[in-house]
Short mmCIF file of C-alpha atoms in Angstrom, two decimals:
data_model
loop_
_atom_site.label_atom_id
_atom_site.label_comp_id
_atom_site.label_asym_id
_atom_site.label_seq_id
_atom_site.Cartn_x
_atom_site.Cartn_y
_atom_site.Cartn_z
CA MET P 690 0.00 0.00 0.00
CA LYS P 691 2.85 2.35 0.89
CA GLN P 692 4.60 1.54 -2.36
CA PHE P 693 1.39 2.25 -4.27
CA THR P 694 0.97 5.59 -2.47
CA LEU P 695 4.59 6.50 -3.19
CA SER P 696 4.19 5.69 -6.89
CA ASN P 697 1.04 7.84 -6.98
CA LYS P 698 2.95 10.74 -5.41
CA ILE P 699 5.81 10.39 -7.90
CA GLY P 700 3.31 10.18 -10.76
CA SER P 701 1.47 13.29 -9.59
CA LYS P 702 4.76 15.19 -9.21
CA LEU P 703 5.82 14.26 -12.75
CA GLU P 704 2.41 15.15 -14.09
CA SER P 705 2.46 18.57 -12.41
CA PHE P 706 6.02 19.17 -13.67
CA PHE P 707 5.19 18.47 -17.31
CA SER P 708 1.90 20.34 -16.93
CA SER P 709 3.74 23.44 -15.71
CA ILE P 710 6.13 23.21 -18.67
CA TYR P 711 3.18 22.93 -21.06
CA ASP P 712 1.48 25.94 -19.42
CA LYS P 713 4.65 28.03 -19.75
CA LEU P 714 5.06 27.10 -23.41
CA LEU P 715 1.40 27.95 -24.06
CA GLU P 716 1.84 31.28 -22.26
CA LEU P 717 4.98 32.00 -24.33
CA ARG P 718 3.08 31.21 -27.55
CA LEU P 719 0.29 33.62 -26.61
CA LYS P 720 2.82 36.32 -25.72
CA PHE P 721 4.60 35.80 -29.02
CA ILE P 722 1.36 36.15 -30.99
CA ALA P 723 0.36 39.30 -29.09
CA SER P 724 3.81 40.92 -29.25
CA SER P 725 5.00 43.44 -31.84
CA SER P 726 7.16 42.61 -34.83
CA LYS P 727 10.15 44.22 -33.07
CA THR P 728 9.76 41.82 -30.16
CA LYS P 729 9.39 38.83 -32.47
CA ALA P 730 12.68 39.74 -34.14
CA SER P 731 14.64 38.78 -30.99
CA PHE P 732 13.26 35.24 -31.24
CA PHE P 733 15.16 34.75 -34.49
CA VAL P 734 18.21 36.99 -33.98
CA MET P 735 19.34 37.70 -30.44
CA GLY P 736 19.42 41.42 -29.67
CA LEU P 737 17.67 42.48 -32.89
CA GLY P 738 14.50 43.46 -31.05
CA GLN P 739 16.51 45.50 -28.55
CA ILE P 740 18.26 47.31 -31.42
CA LEU P 741 14.89 48.07 -33.07
CA TYR P 742 13.72 49.48 -29.72
CA LYS P 743 16.87 51.66 -29.76
CA GLN P 744 18.53 49.68 -26.96
CA TYR P 745 21.69 49.60 -29.03
CA ILE P 746 24.37 48.59 -26.53
CA LYS P 747 22.29 45.82 -25.00
CA GLY P 748 21.19 44.57 -28.40
CA ILE P 749 24.74 44.55 -29.78
CA LEU P 750 25.98 42.59 -26.74
CA TYR P 751 23.29 39.95 -27.25
CA LEU P 752 24.04 39.86 -30.97
CA LEU P 753 27.79 39.46 -30.40
CA SER P 754 27.14 36.60 -27.95
CA GLU P 755 25.09 34.80 -30.60
CA ILE P 756 27.73 35.41 -33.27
CA GLY P 757 30.45 34.13 -30.90
CA PHE P 758 28.37 31.06 -30.10
CA ILE P 759 27.76 30.29 -33.80
CA LEU P 760 31.43 30.75 -34.66
CA PHE P 761 32.50 28.51 -31.77
CA PHE P 762 30.17 25.70 -32.78
CA VAL P 763 30.91 26.01 -36.50
CA LEU P 764 34.68 26.07 -36.01
CA LYS P 765 35.09 23.72 -33.04
CA GLY P 766 32.06 23.13 -30.80
CA GLY P 767 30.16 20.88 -33.19
CA GLU P 768 33.25 18.72 -33.68
CA LEU P 769 33.77 18.51 -29.91
CA ILE P 770 30.17 17.39 -29.30
CA TYR P 771 30.47 14.82 -32.10
CA GLY P 772 33.71 13.61 -30.49
CA PHE P 773 31.94 13.28 -27.15
CA PHE P 774 29.56 10.72 -28.67
CA THR P 775 32.18 8.84 -30.71
CA LEU P 776 35.10 9.14 -28.23
CA GLY P 777 37.46 9.03 -31.17
CA LEU P 778 37.73 7.11 -34.43
CA LYS P 779 41.48 6.93 -34.99
CA GLU P 780 43.66 5.03 -32.54
CA ALA P 781 47.13 6.41 -31.84
CA ASP P 782 50.27 4.35 -32.34
CA PRO P 783 53.40 5.91 -30.79
CA TRP P 784 55.68 3.32 -32.46
CA LEU P 785 54.50 4.25 -35.95
CA GLY P 786 54.21 7.94 -35.13
CA ILE P 787 50.44 7.97 -35.67
CA LYS P 788 48.77 10.71 -33.66
CA GLY P 789 45.28 9.44 -32.96
CA ASP P 790 42.35 10.55 -30.84
CA ASN P 791 42.48 10.80 -27.04
CA SER P 792 39.08 9.57 -25.84
CA VAL P 793 39.38 11.06 -22.35
CA ILE P 794 40.30 14.54 -23.61
CA MET P 795 37.49 14.37 -26.16
CA MET P 796 35.03 13.52 -23.40
CA ILE P 797 36.13 16.47 -21.25
CA LEU P 798 36.01 18.91 -24.18
CA GLY P 799 32.60 17.56 -25.15
CA ILE P 800 31.31 18.20 -21.63
CA PHE P 801 32.69 21.74 -21.85
CA SER P 802 30.89 22.27 -25.17
CA PHE P 803 27.59 21.15 -23.66
CA LEU P 804 28.09 23.64 -20.82
CA VAL P 805 28.71 26.40 -23.38
CA LEU P 806 25.47 25.38 -25.10
CA ILE P 807 23.57 25.56 -21.79
CA PHE P 808 25.04 29.00 -21.10
CA TRP P 809 23.96 30.21 -24.54
CA ILE P 810 20.42 28.91 -23.93
CA TYR P 811 20.42 30.89 -20.66
CA LEU P 812 21.45 34.03 -22.59
CA TYR P 813 18.79 33.37 -25.23
CA VAL P 814 16.06 33.07 -22.56
CA SER P 815 17.27 36.27 -20.87
CA ASN P 816 17.16 37.96 -24.28
CA ILE P 817 13.52 36.91 -24.72
CA LYS P 818 12.58 38.04 -21.21
CA ASP P 819 14.28 41.39 -21.73
CA VAL P 820 12.57 42.13 -25.04
CA PHE P 821 9.18 41.14 -23.56
CA ASN P 822 9.83 43.55 -20.70
CA ILE P 823 10.66 46.35 -23.18
CA ASN P 824 7.47 45.52 -25.16
CA ARG P 825 5.40 45.75 -21.96
CA MET P 826 6.91 49.12 -21.04
CA VAL P 827 6.15 50.48 -24.52
CA ASP P 828 2.54 49.24 -24.33
CA GLU P 829 2.15 50.91 -20.92
CA GLY P 830 3.59 54.18 -22.22
CA LYS P 831 6.61 54.08 -19.96
CA GLU P 832 10.01 55.42 -20.90
CA ILE P 833 12.54 52.74 -21.81
CA PRO P 834 15.58 53.12 -19.50
CA SER P 835 19.01 53.71 -20.99
CA PHE P 836 21.73 51.06 -20.88
CA LYS P 837 23.50 52.89 -18.04
CA THR P 838 20.27 53.06 -16.01
CA SER P 839 19.54 49.38 -16.69
CA VAL P 840 23.02 48.38 -15.51
CA LYS P 841 22.66 50.49 -12.36
CA GLU P 842 19.25 48.95 -11.55
CA TYR P 843 20.61 45.45 -12.18
CA VAL P 844 23.57 46.06 -9.87
CA ASP P 845 21.24 47.37 -7.17
CA LYS P 846 18.68 44.56 -7.42
CA LYS P 847 20.86 41.64 -8.52
CA PHE P 848 24.13 42.42 -6.74
CA TYR P 849 24.21 38.90 -5.31
CA LYS P 850 24.42 37.47 -8.83
CA ILE P 851 27.44 39.63 -9.65
CA THR P 852 29.28 38.66 -6.46
CA LEU P 853 28.46 34.96 -6.94
CA ALA P 854 29.42 34.85 -10.63
CA LEU P 855 33.13 34.17 -10.04
CA PRO P 856 32.62 31.55 -7.26
CA ILE P 857 30.02 29.80 -9.42
CA MET P 858 32.49 29.72 -12.30
CA PHE P 859 35.13 28.09 -10.09
CA VAL P 860 32.58 25.59 -8.73
CA LEU P 861 31.59 24.78 -12.29
CA VAL P 862 35.17 24.16 -13.41
CA PHE P 863 36.54 22.39 -10.34
CA ASN P 864 33.42 20.61 -9.03
CA ILE P 865 30.67 20.21 -11.59
CA ILE P 866 32.80 19.19 -14.60
CA PRO P 867 34.75 16.51 -12.62
CA ILE P 868 31.47 15.10 -11.28
CA ILE P 869 29.96 14.94 -14.77
CA PHE P 870 33.21 13.40 -16.07
CA MET P 871 33.11 10.74 -13.32
CA ILE P 872 29.49 9.92 -14.17
CA CYS P 873 30.36 9.60 -17.86
CA ILE P 874 33.34 7.33 -17.13
CA ALA P 875 30.96 4.94 -15.33
CA PHE P 876 29.24 4.28 -18.66
CA THR P 877 32.42 3.45 -20.62
CA ASN P 878 34.98 0.64 -20.72
CA TYR P 879 37.80 2.95 -19.57
CA GLY P 880 40.26 1.04 -17.42
CA GLY P 881 42.43 -2.04 -17.37
CA GLU P 882 44.02 -2.37 -20.80
CA ILE P 883 41.60 0.17 -22.34
CA VAL P 884 43.47 3.40 -21.57
CA PRO P 885 44.80 6.05 -23.97
CA PRO P 886 46.26 5.78 -26.55
CA LYS P 887 43.66 3.02 -27.02
CA LEU P 888 40.17 4.25 -27.81
CA VAL P 889 37.51 4.18 -25.11
CA ASP P 890 33.93 3.20 -26.00
CA TRP P 891 30.52 3.84 -24.48
CA THR P 892 29.25 0.60 -22.93
CA GLY P 893 26.06 1.71 -21.21
CA PHE P 894 25.44 -0.04 -17.89
CA ALA P 895 28.14 -2.68 -18.42
CA SER P 896 30.26 -1.32 -15.54
CA PHE P 897 27.30 -1.55 -13.16
CA GLU P 898 26.63 -5.09 -14.38
CA LYS P 899 30.25 -5.96 -13.59
CA VAL P 900 29.86 -4.56 -10.08
CA PHE P 901 26.91 -6.87 -9.44
CA SER P 902 28.07 -9.90 -11.41
CA LEU P 903 31.86 -10.34 -11.34
CA ASN P 904 33.24 -12.71 -8.73
CA GLY P 905 34.66 -10.86 -5.74
CA ILE P 906 33.37 -7.36 -6.56
CA LEU P 907 29.79 -7.67 -5.26
CA PRO P 908 30.75 -9.51 -2.02
CA THR P 909 33.47 -6.91 -1.42
CA LEU P 910 31.01 -4.09 -2.13
CA THR P 911 28.44 -5.42 0.34
CA LYS P 912 31.06 -6.00 3.06
CA ILE P 913 32.69 -2.61 2.66
CA LEU P 914 29.36 -0.78 2.26
CA GLY P 915 28.05 -2.30 5.50
CA TRP P 916 31.23 -1.38 7.35
CA ASN P 917 31.27 2.07 5.71
CA ILE P 918 27.74 2.90 6.91
CA LEU P 919 28.58 1.62 10.40
CA TRP P 920 31.78 3.67 10.36
CA ALA P 921 30.03 6.86 9.23
CA PHE P 922 27.34 6.63 11.92
CA SER P 923 29.83 5.50 14.56
CA SER P 924 32.20 8.36 13.75
CA THR P 925 29.45 10.94 13.80
CA PHE P 926 27.52 9.22 16.60
CA LEU P 927 28.41 6.47 19.07
CA LEU P 928 27.53 2.90 18.16
CA LYS P 929 23.80 2.30 17.68
CA LEU P 930 23.17 6.04 17.65
CA VAL P 931 22.70 6.39 21.42
CA ILE P 932 25.38 8.95 22.19
CA PHE P 933 27.21 11.19 19.76
CA LEU P 934 30.96 10.43 19.89
CA ASN P 935 32.71 13.28 18.09
CA TYR P 936 29.70 15.55 18.53
CA PHE P 937 29.03 15.10 22.24
CA LEU P 938 32.67 14.96 23.30
CA GLY P 939 33.26 18.24 21.48
CA LEU P 940 30.05 19.70 22.93
CA GLY P 941 31.05 18.46 26.40
CA LEU P 942 34.41 20.20 26.17
CA ALA P 943 32.69 23.39 24.99
CA LEU P 944 30.23 23.25 27.91
CA LEU P 945 33.02 22.59 30.38
CA LEU P 946 35.17 25.45 29.12
CA ASN P 947 32.12 27.73 29.07
CA LYS P 948 31.75 27.48 32.86
CA LYS P 949 32.68 30.58 34.84
CA ILE P 950 34.62 28.58 37.43
CA VAL P 951 37.14 27.37 34.82
CA LYS P 952 40.34 29.42 34.98
CA GLY P 953 42.78 29.86 32.11
CA LYS P 954 40.23 29.04 29.40
CA ALA P 955 42.52 30.20 26.61
CA ILE P 956 45.21 27.73 27.70
CA TRP P 957 42.81 24.77 28.02
CA ARG P 958 41.25 25.54 24.64
CA SER P 959 44.65 25.61 22.97
CA PHE P 960 45.31 21.90 23.66
CA PRO P 961 42.38 20.51 21.61
CA ILE P 962 43.04 23.10 18.91
CA LEU P 963 46.56 21.71 18.49
CA ALA P 964 45.07 18.43 17.27
CA TYR P 965 43.03 20.44 14.77
CA ALA P 966 45.94 22.68 13.68
CA ILE P 967 48.43 19.88 13.05
CA PRO P 968 48.01 18.30 9.56
CA GLY P 969 45.88 15.16 9.83
CA PHE P 970 48.30 12.84 8.03
CA ILE P 971 51.05 13.72 10.53
CA THR P 972 48.75 12.79 13.42
CA LEU P 973 47.72 9.57 11.66
CA CYS P 974 51.33 8.58 10.98
CA GLY P 975 52.07 9.25 14.66
CA PHE P 976 49.22 6.98 15.78
CA LYS P 977 50.33 4.30 13.32
CA PHE P 978 53.80 4.34 14.88
CA MET P 979 52.33 4.25 18.42
CA PHE P 980 50.22 1.15 17.65
CA SER P 981 52.84 -0.64 15.51
CA ASN P 982 54.54 -3.82 16.69
CA GLY P 983 57.68 -1.89 17.65
CA GLY P 984 55.84 1.20 18.86
CA PRO P 985 55.83 2.65 22.38
CA ILE P 986 52.55 0.97 23.40
CA ASN P 987 53.82 -2.52 22.58
CA GLN P 988 57.16 -1.69 24.19
CA ILE P 989 55.37 -0.83 27.43
CA ILE P 990 53.39 -4.09 27.21
CA THR P 991 56.46 -6.25 26.54
CA SER P 992 58.53 -4.52 29.22
CA ASN P 993 55.87 -5.54 31.75
CA GLY P 994 55.97 -9.19 30.73
CA GLY P 995 53.23 -9.16 28.07
CA SER P 996 53.40 -10.23 24.44
CA VAL P 997 53.18 -8.03 21.39
CA ILE P 998 49.60 -7.14 20.37
CA GLN P 999 48.83 -6.89 16.66
CA PHE P 1000 46.84 -3.66 16.82
CA LEU P 1001 46.96 -3.07 13.05
CA GLY P 1002 47.91 -6.53 11.75
CA LEU P 1003 46.16 -8.82 9.29
CA ASP P 1004 43.99 -10.45 11.98
CA SER P 1005 43.20 -7.24 13.88
CA LYS P 1006 39.87 -6.49 12.24
CA TRP P 1007 37.82 -4.97 15.08
CA ILE P 1008 40.82 -3.71 17.06
CA ALA P 1009 41.98 -1.76 13.99
CA ARG P 1010 38.46 -0.48 13.37
CA LEU P 1011 38.14 0.70 16.98
CA ILE P 1012 41.51 2.44 16.78
CA GLY P 1013 40.33 4.15 13.58
CA LEU P 1014 37.19 5.38 15.38
CA LEU P 1015 39.17 6.77 18.30
CA VAL P 1016 41.77 8.43 16.07
CA ASN P 1017 39.02 9.99 13.95
CA ALA P 1018 37.36 11.28 17.12
CA TRP P 1019 40.68 12.82 18.17
CA LEU P 1020 40.84 14.66 14.85
CA ASN P 1021 37.21 15.83 14.79
CA ILE P 1022 36.40 16.71 18.40
CA PRO P 1023 38.21 20.10 18.28
CA THR P 1024 36.09 21.16 15.30
CA THR P 1025 32.86 20.43 17.16
CA MET P 1026 34.23 22.10 20.30
CA LEU P 1027 35.02 25.34 18.44
CA LEU P 1028 31.62 25.32 16.75
CA ALA P 1029 29.70 24.62 19.96
CA THR P 1030 31.69 27.27 21.85
CA GLY P 1031 30.58 29.95 19.40
CA ILE P 1032 26.96 28.80 19.55
CA LEU P 1033 26.86 28.66 23.36
CA SER P 1034 28.26 32.18 23.62
CA ASN P 1035 25.16 33.45 21.77
CA MET P 1036 22.61 31.77 24.05
CA ASN P 1037 20.34 33.87 26.22
CA THR P 1038 21.39 33.23 29.83
CA SER P 1039 18.12 34.56 31.24
CA CYS P 1040 16.33 31.35 30.27
CA TYR P 1041 18.70 29.39 32.53
CA GLU P 1042 17.97 31.75 35.41
CA ALA P 1043 14.24 31.26 34.89
CA ALA P 1044 14.75 27.49 34.74
CA LYS P 1045 16.69 27.52 38.05
CA ILE P 1046 13.90 29.51 39.72
CA ASP P 1047 11.40 26.87 38.58
CA GLY P 1048 13.62 24.12 40.03
CA ALA P 1049 15.09 22.64 36.86
CA SER P 1050 18.19 20.54 37.49
CA PRO P 1051 21.37 21.06 35.40
CA ALA P 1052 20.57 17.85 33.51
CA LYS P 1053 17.08 19.13 32.76
CA GLN P 1054 18.47 22.46 31.58
CA PHE P 1055 20.89 20.69 29.28
CA LYS P 1056 18.20 18.39 27.89
CA ASP P 1057 15.48 21.00 27.28
CA LEU P 1058 17.42 24.23 26.71
CA THR P 1059 21.02 23.71 25.66
CA LEU P 1060 20.77 20.56 23.55
CA PRO P 1061 17.77 21.56 21.36
CA PHE P 1062 19.36 24.93 20.60
CA VAL P 1063 22.78 23.50 19.74
CA VAL P 1064 21.38 20.59 17.68
CA PHE P 1065 19.13 23.00 15.78
CA ALA P 1066 22.11 25.22 14.92
CA THR P 1067 24.50 22.40 14.06
CA THR P 1068 22.27 20.02 12.06
CA PRO P 1069 23.83 21.05 8.71
CA THR P 1070 27.27 20.55 10.28
CA LEU P 1071 26.27 17.08 11.51
CA ILE P 1072 25.18 16.16 8.00
CA SER P 1073 28.42 17.42 6.46
CA GLN P 1074 30.36 15.58 9.18
CA PHE P 1075 28.49 12.37 8.37
CA VAL P 1076 29.28 12.73 4.65
CA SER P 1077 32.94 13.55 5.33
CA ASN P 1078 33.21 10.53 7.64
CA PHE P 1079 31.55 8.35 5.00
CA ASN P 1080 34.19 9.48 2.49
CA ASN P 1081 37.08 9.64 4.96
CA PHE P 1082 40.07 8.49 2.95
CA GLY P 1083 42.97 9.32 5.24
CA VAL P 1084 42.28 7.43 8.49
CA PHE P 1085 42.61 3.84 7.30
CA TYR P 1086 44.89 4.68 4.37
CA PHE P 1087 47.59 5.95 6.75
CA LEU P 1088 46.84 3.50 9.58
CA ARG P 1089 46.48 0.32 7.56
CA GLY P 1090 46.77 1.08 3.85
CA GLY P 1091 48.16 -1.34 1.30
CA LEU P 1092 46.68 -4.52 2.78
CA TYR P 1093 44.81 -6.93 0.46
CA MET P 1094 42.95 -9.75 2.21
CA ASP P 1095 41.29 -13.01 1.24
CA GLY P 1096 37.57 -12.58 0.66
CA TYR P 1097 38.07 -9.00 -0.53
CA PHE P 1098 38.70 -7.80 -4.07
CA ASN P 1099 41.73 -5.47 -3.82
CA ALA P 1100 40.74 -4.36 -0.32
CA SER P 1101 41.05 -5.11 3.40
CA ASP P 1102 38.49 -5.44 6.19
CA THR P 1103 39.07 -1.86 7.37
CA ASP P 1104 38.96 -0.17 3.96
CA LEU P 1105 36.10 2.21 3.33
CA LEU P 1106 34.51 2.60 -0.08
CA ILE P 1107 36.72 5.59 -0.84
CA ASN P 1108 39.85 3.53 -0.04
CA TRP P 1109 38.58 0.69 -2.19
CA LEU P 1110 37.94 3.13 -5.04
CA TYR P 1111 41.53 4.33 -4.74
CA ASN P 1112 42.79 0.74 -4.92
CA LEU P 1113 40.60 -0.01 -7.94
CA SER P 1114 41.17 3.18 -9.90
CA ILE P 1115 44.69 4.38 -9.11
CA ALA P 1116 46.47 1.16 -8.20
CA ASN P 1117 44.73 -1.26 -10.59
CA ASN P 1118 43.27 0.92 -13.41
CA TYR P 1119 39.64 -0.19 -12.94
CA TYR P 1120 38.45 3.32 -13.77
CA SER P 1121 34.98 2.55 -15.13
CA ILE P 1122 34.13 0.18 -12.27
CA GLY P 1123 35.48 2.71 -9.77
CA ALA P 1124 33.36 5.44 -11.36
CA ALA P 1125 30.26 3.22 -11.16
CA ILE P 1126 30.89 2.58 -7.47
CA SER P 1127 31.52 6.33 -6.97
CA LEU P 1128 28.11 7.03 -8.48
CA ILE P 1129 26.53 4.52 -6.09
CA ILE P 1130 28.28 6.23 -3.15
CA PHE P 1131 27.09 9.63 -4.36
CA ILE P 1132 23.48 8.43 -4.54
CA ILE P 1133 23.67 6.91 -1.04
CA THR P 1134 25.33 9.86 0.71
CA GLY P 1135 23.38 12.47 -1.25
CA GLY P 1136 20.07 10.71 -0.59
CA ILE P 1137 20.70 10.26 3.14
CA SER P 1138 21.94 13.85 3.56
CA LEU P 1139 19.02 15.34 1.65
CA ILE P 1140 16.38 13.29 3.49
CA VAL P 1141 17.83 14.04 6.93
CA TYR P 1142 18.27 17.74 6.23
CA VAL P 1143 14.81 18.25 4.73
CA ARG P 1144 13.22 16.50 7.72
CA SER P 1145 15.25 18.48 10.29
CA ASN P 1146 14.09 21.61 12.09
CA ALA P 1147 17.12 23.44 10.71
CA TYR P 1148 15.38 23.26 7.31
CA LYS P 1149 11.72 23.39 8.33
CA LYS P 1150 12.20 26.31 10.75
CA GLU P 1151 15.12 28.06 9.12
CA ASP P 1152 13.98 31.59 9.96
CA THR P 1153 12.98 31.03 13.56
CA TYR P 1154 13.63 28.73 16.47
CA ARG P 1155 11.24 27.32 19.03
CA TRP P 1156 12.02 24.89 21.81
CA ARG P 1157 10.87 21.34 21.21
CA LYS P 1158 9.11 21.12 24.54
CA GLN P 1159 7.29 24.12 25.91
CA LYS P 1160 8.19 24.32 29.57
CA LYS P 1161 6.46 26.54 32.03
CA TRP P 1162 9.54 28.74 32.55
CA VAL P 1163 9.73 29.61 28.81
CA ARG P 1164 7.32 32.49 29.41
CA HIS P 1165 10.05 34.28 31.40
CA TRP P 1166 12.32 34.74 28.40
CA ILE P 1167 10.28 34.48 25.16
#
């Protein structure tokens, strides 16, 4: 029944989406019919309508953008998009001096060409909106503003777009394009012996079929995925989600150092910050040496008559995992402490005074006043911490990297999915399979993060905050 209800909801959402698109197209058609010939001109030649309305500078800019777009696609863009679909037709041969096609470069340039096409569509739509706006002003008898006035109004009203243009460009180049490239690689045969100068081909879902059919890959995926999810929750929260490990230890330190009776707060705060300031790989290498067979911990054990303990050996599955959890907590607690300290400093102390008058114990104050406020403010941080723990490459790579075990395909029992991807892609050239697994990881982490965030009060009550439980002393400070 639930599945049927869910399918109905998805169907209604899709229906409303396509219905809205149809309504917009119908509205655009009616506007086009009712518009003047000057306005219609911009549908066929960008900026022509603006020029006819004597908006010369704006019209010329739109026209130049269309000319530049046409020249780019005639001279190079069309070839790049064609190359994206073919991934090359001529294989290189360095021995014979034949310079062939590089499939990977052609894929990247093809992605770039598609982004240029999307940007031009955005400019075309803005051109249509602008000429409709000019048409409306003429029909209403209003004076059409000059280019200088239009620029000034745009800067005043859309200043956020100007300031975000450069960051968005960097995000596009360094985040969006690599993600799209990774997704595309998952649908090719890139990897193993099929690497440039050999040509790469599109293979559809073959890489995903290999993940779920090849001997060793699926069992390894299920084992590592189960451990990865346990690791992510255990690193962000304590086992079985009862007590937060990194979160509550950091919050506890912040609460302790926030007490008035604590002297020398700056000194005490500096010690946890040192763990945060020192590069993580140095700390991890230090812990690896401490827990090694010849490290100081085993030396203390052997000097007292004990035998060497294999903390990070081949048979140290759960001991190594526990050490990884504790080391990760050591690295992350200072971050939570600094965050919680800033949040606690902004709390209204009068509510605590009212709670004391009404007889609330310190535990009750923490449960009903401090904790809801801090959790509300740090929910996005908890989600990002969960995702970063899920994709935490460094902890087990530096503590126990390089181990391949029986029952695992190029992995060990402490490797996370990100470590396994490194082993598959970088060490063994299974690029397409690694990309397919990366896409699975992205869907899992993105889905969990989105669901948790949308259901949290930090999203539902973004503009205001109310205590979860209305206590009788709340009236003293609301």
